[in-house]
Short mmCIF file of C-alpha atoms in Angstrom, two decimals:
data_model
loop_
_atom_site.label_atom_id
_atom_site.label_comp_id
_atom_site.label_asym_id
_atom_site.label_seq_id
_atom_site.Cartn_x
_atom_site.Cartn_y
_atom_site.Cartn_z
CA UNK B 25 113.87 97.82 124.14
CA UNK B 26 112.05 98.04 120.72
CA UNK B 27 108.46 99.00 120.25
CA UNK B 28 106.88 98.68 116.75
CA UNK B 29 103.78 100.79 115.71
CA UNK B 30 101.71 99.73 112.83
CA UNK B 31 98.72 101.85 112.24
CA UNK B 32 95.85 102.63 110.01
CA UNK B 33 96.06 106.20 108.59
CA UNK B 34 94.55 108.84 111.00
CA UNK B 35 94.73 106.47 114.06
CA UNK B 36 97.27 108.75 115.75
CA UNK B 37 100.18 106.40 115.31
CA UNK B 38 102.90 109.04 115.20
CA UNK B 39 101.52 110.84 118.17
CA UNK B 40 101.37 107.58 120.14
CA UNK B 41 104.82 106.59 118.97
CA UNK B 42 106.07 110.08 120.09
CA UNK B 43 104.70 109.88 123.56
CA UNK B 44 106.19 106.46 124.00
CA UNK B 45 109.55 107.74 122.85
CA UNK B 46 109.54 110.70 125.23
CA UNK B 47 108.36 108.95 128.22
CA UNK B 48 110.74 106.10 127.86
CA UNK B 49 113.69 108.00 126.39
CA UNK B 50 113.74 105.98 123.28
CA UNK B 51 114.89 106.92 119.69
CA UNK B 52 111.87 107.43 117.28
CA UNK B 53 112.44 105.83 113.95
CA UNK B 54 109.97 107.09 111.44
CA UNK B 55 110.11 107.31 107.70
CA UNK B 56 111.99 110.50 107.89
CA UNK B 57 114.52 109.29 110.44
CA UNK B 58 115.09 106.10 108.55
CA UNK B 59 115.41 107.94 105.22
CA UNK B 60 118.14 110.14 107.12
CA UNK B 61 119.93 106.93 108.03
CA UNK B 62 119.79 105.66 104.37
CA UNK B 63 121.29 108.91 103.19
CA UNK B 64 124.22 108.56 105.60
CA UNK B 65 124.95 105.13 104.26
CA UNK B 66 124.48 106.19 100.58
CA UNK B 67 121.47 103.82 100.34
CA UNK B 68 118.61 106.24 99.67
CA UNK B 69 118.12 105.67 96.01
CA UNK B 70 118.56 101.81 96.49
CA UNK B 71 115.62 102.01 99.03
CA UNK B 72 113.41 104.63 97.63
CA UNK B 73 110.69 102.18 96.40
CA UNK B 74 110.65 100.79 100.05
CA UNK B 75 110.36 104.29 101.68
CA UNK B 76 107.70 105.40 99.28
CA UNK B 77 105.81 102.01 99.68
CA UNK B 78 105.96 101.14 95.96
CA UNK B 79 106.28 97.52 94.75
CA UNK B 80 109.00 96.96 92.43
CA UNK B 81 107.88 96.25 88.69
CA UNK B 82 106.38 92.84 88.61
CA UNK B 83 108.18 91.75 85.44
CA UNK B 84 111.70 92.54 86.92
CA UNK B 85 110.61 90.84 90.06
CA UNK B 86 109.58 87.68 88.28
CA UNK B 87 112.98 87.76 86.37
CA UNK B 88 114.95 88.09 89.68
CA UNK B 89 112.93 85.29 91.30
CA UNK B 90 113.45 82.97 88.41
CA UNK B 91 117.31 83.36 89.02
CA UNK B 92 116.84 82.37 92.63
CA UNK B 93 117.33 85.86 93.92
CA UNK B 94 115.82 86.93 97.30
CA UNK B 95 112.67 88.94 97.46
CA UNK B 96 113.35 92.52 96.14
CA UNK B 97 112.63 94.24 99.49
CA UNK B 98 114.47 91.95 101.63
CA UNK B 99 117.64 94.06 101.63
CA UNK B 100 115.52 97.12 102.72
CA UNK B 101 113.88 94.97 105.68
CA UNK B 102 117.50 93.92 106.57
CA UNK B 103 118.43 97.75 106.37
CA UNK B 104 115.62 98.48 108.95
CA UNK B 105 116.85 95.92 111.40
CA UNK B 106 120.51 96.82 110.94
CA UNK B 107 119.67 100.37 111.59
CA UNK B 108 117.63 99.82 114.75
CA UNK B 109 119.20 96.65 116.17
CA UNK B 110 120.85 97.21 119.76
CA UNK B 111 118.92 100.42 119.95
CA UNK B 112 116.19 101.53 122.29
CA UNK B 113 113.64 102.55 119.85
CA UNK B 114 110.17 103.09 118.67
CA UNK B 115 109.78 102.20 115.02
CA UNK B 116 106.72 103.47 113.02
CA UNK B 117 105.57 101.19 110.22
CA UNK B 118 108.05 99.86 107.59
CA UNK B 119 107.00 96.27 108.36
CA UNK B 120 109.01 96.36 111.71
CA UNK B 121 106.55 94.01 113.43
CA UNK B 122 107.52 91.32 110.86
CA UNK B 123 111.16 92.20 110.84
CA UNK B 124 111.25 91.47 114.69
CA UNK B 125 108.53 88.90 114.68
CA UNK B 126 110.83 86.20 116.30
CA UNK B 127 112.08 88.50 119.03
CA UNK B 128 109.72 88.03 122.09
CA UNK B 129 111.47 91.15 123.72
CA UNK B 130 110.03 93.39 120.96
CA UNK B 131 106.64 94.92 121.66
CA UNK B 132 104.54 94.92 118.46
CA UNK B 133 101.41 97.16 118.32
CA UNK B 134 98.79 97.78 115.87
CA UNK B 135 96.52 100.98 116.03
CA UNK B 136 93.29 101.31 114.44
CA UNK B 137 89.94 103.34 114.60
CA UNK B 138 86.49 103.61 113.07
CA UNK B 139 86.57 105.45 109.73
CA UNK B 140 84.50 108.42 110.94
CA UNK B 141 86.88 109.16 113.73
CA UNK B 142 89.85 108.86 111.64
CA UNK B 143 88.38 111.05 109.09
CA UNK B 144 87.62 113.80 111.62
CA UNK B 145 91.20 113.42 112.95
CA UNK B 146 92.87 113.61 109.43
CA UNK B 147 90.64 116.52 108.26
CA UNK B 148 91.62 118.58 111.40
CA UNK B 149 95.43 117.51 111.33
CA UNK B 150 95.90 118.31 107.72
CA UNK B 151 93.39 121.11 107.43
CA UNK B 152 91.48 119.35 104.70
CA UNK B 153 87.71 118.50 103.96
CA UNK B 154 86.20 115.60 105.19
CA UNK B 155 85.77 114.27 101.72
CA UNK B 156 89.65 114.68 101.11
CA UNK B 157 90.43 112.99 104.37
CA UNK B 158 88.28 110.08 103.50
CA UNK B 159 90.07 109.68 100.13
CA UNK B 160 93.39 109.92 101.74
CA UNK B 161 92.63 107.43 104.40
CA UNK B 162 91.46 104.79 101.92
CA UNK B 163 94.38 105.40 99.57
CA UNK B 164 97.01 105.21 102.42
CA UNK B 165 95.54 102.19 104.17
CA UNK B 166 95.05 100.25 100.72
CA UNK B 167 98.76 101.16 99.91
CA UNK B 168 99.99 100.05 103.32
CA UNK B 169 98.15 96.72 103.20
CA UNK B 170 99.28 95.94 99.72
CA UNK B 171 102.92 96.92 100.37
CA UNK B 172 102.90 94.99 103.67
CA UNK B 173 101.81 91.86 101.80
CA UNK B 174 104.28 92.51 99.13
CA UNK B 175 107.11 92.86 101.42
CA UNK B 176 106.37 90.13 103.93
CA UNK B 177 103.64 87.85 102.65
CA UNK B 178 101.89 88.65 105.81
CA UNK B 179 98.50 90.41 106.28
CA UNK B 180 98.76 93.82 107.42
CA UNK B 181 96.69 94.27 110.72
CA UNK B 182 96.37 90.56 111.46
CA UNK B 183 96.08 90.44 115.23
CA UNK B 184 98.53 87.47 115.30
CA UNK B 185 101.41 89.45 114.33
CA UNK B 186 101.08 91.92 117.25
CA UNK B 187 101.04 91.83 120.98
CA UNK B 188 98.38 94.56 121.19
CA UNK B 189 95.78 96.01 118.93
CA UNK B 190 94.28 99.32 120.22
CA UNK B 191 91.27 101.17 118.99
CA UNK B 192 92.43 104.79 119.30
CA UNK B 193 88.99 106.04 118.23
CA UNK B 194 87.48 104.52 121.42
CA UNK B 195 90.00 105.26 124.02
CA UNK B 196 92.20 108.16 122.57
CA UNK B 197 95.83 108.70 121.79
CA UNK B 198 97.06 109.42 125.25
CA UNK B 199 95.16 106.46 126.72
CA UNK B 200 96.51 104.17 123.96
CA UNK B 201 100.20 105.13 124.95
CA UNK B 202 99.23 104.45 128.75
CA UNK B 203 97.86 101.10 127.86
CA UNK B 204 100.99 100.10 125.90
CA UNK B 205 103.08 101.23 128.96
CA UNK B 206 100.93 99.29 131.35
CA UNK B 207 101.16 96.11 129.12
CA UNK B 208 105.02 96.43 129.07
CA UNK B 209 105.23 96.71 132.78
CA UNK B 210 103.45 93.33 133.22
#
């Protein structure tokens, strides 16, 4: 069983993922866990741009593509699939919904919420001002959307790429996890 969690910044994605992992006895693959796996395989440096959501230099990308090379991030996407295949896991971010897009057994979820709720959530979680939280949310969401498009040519948050899209600002984090569990039972 694999569940992928894509999320807007401040929508409680990590918390929902942790609840699911705990309730279902699944491994949690977040950025830190995936970095740990890359270190074990000596691939941390090779995938540093991927883990930091930085597109590769566009000139180098253009040169690589002109020689018929695959997309620069395809090795990183393959790495994520290799590390998580045959596992019972919750995977946070890292384009996992696209990595597993053709697998009907994988549950793909997108979590979102209105800006005001997310600002309050991030301000409290990170002990920062609402102004700083808003700045952070905008930067992170823009970076995620841009990077997702760069890696996959898909639009981050497009409902067609997920089984469920849940507004955590409206229903809360615990209830979001319950809805995912209920959906999976049907």
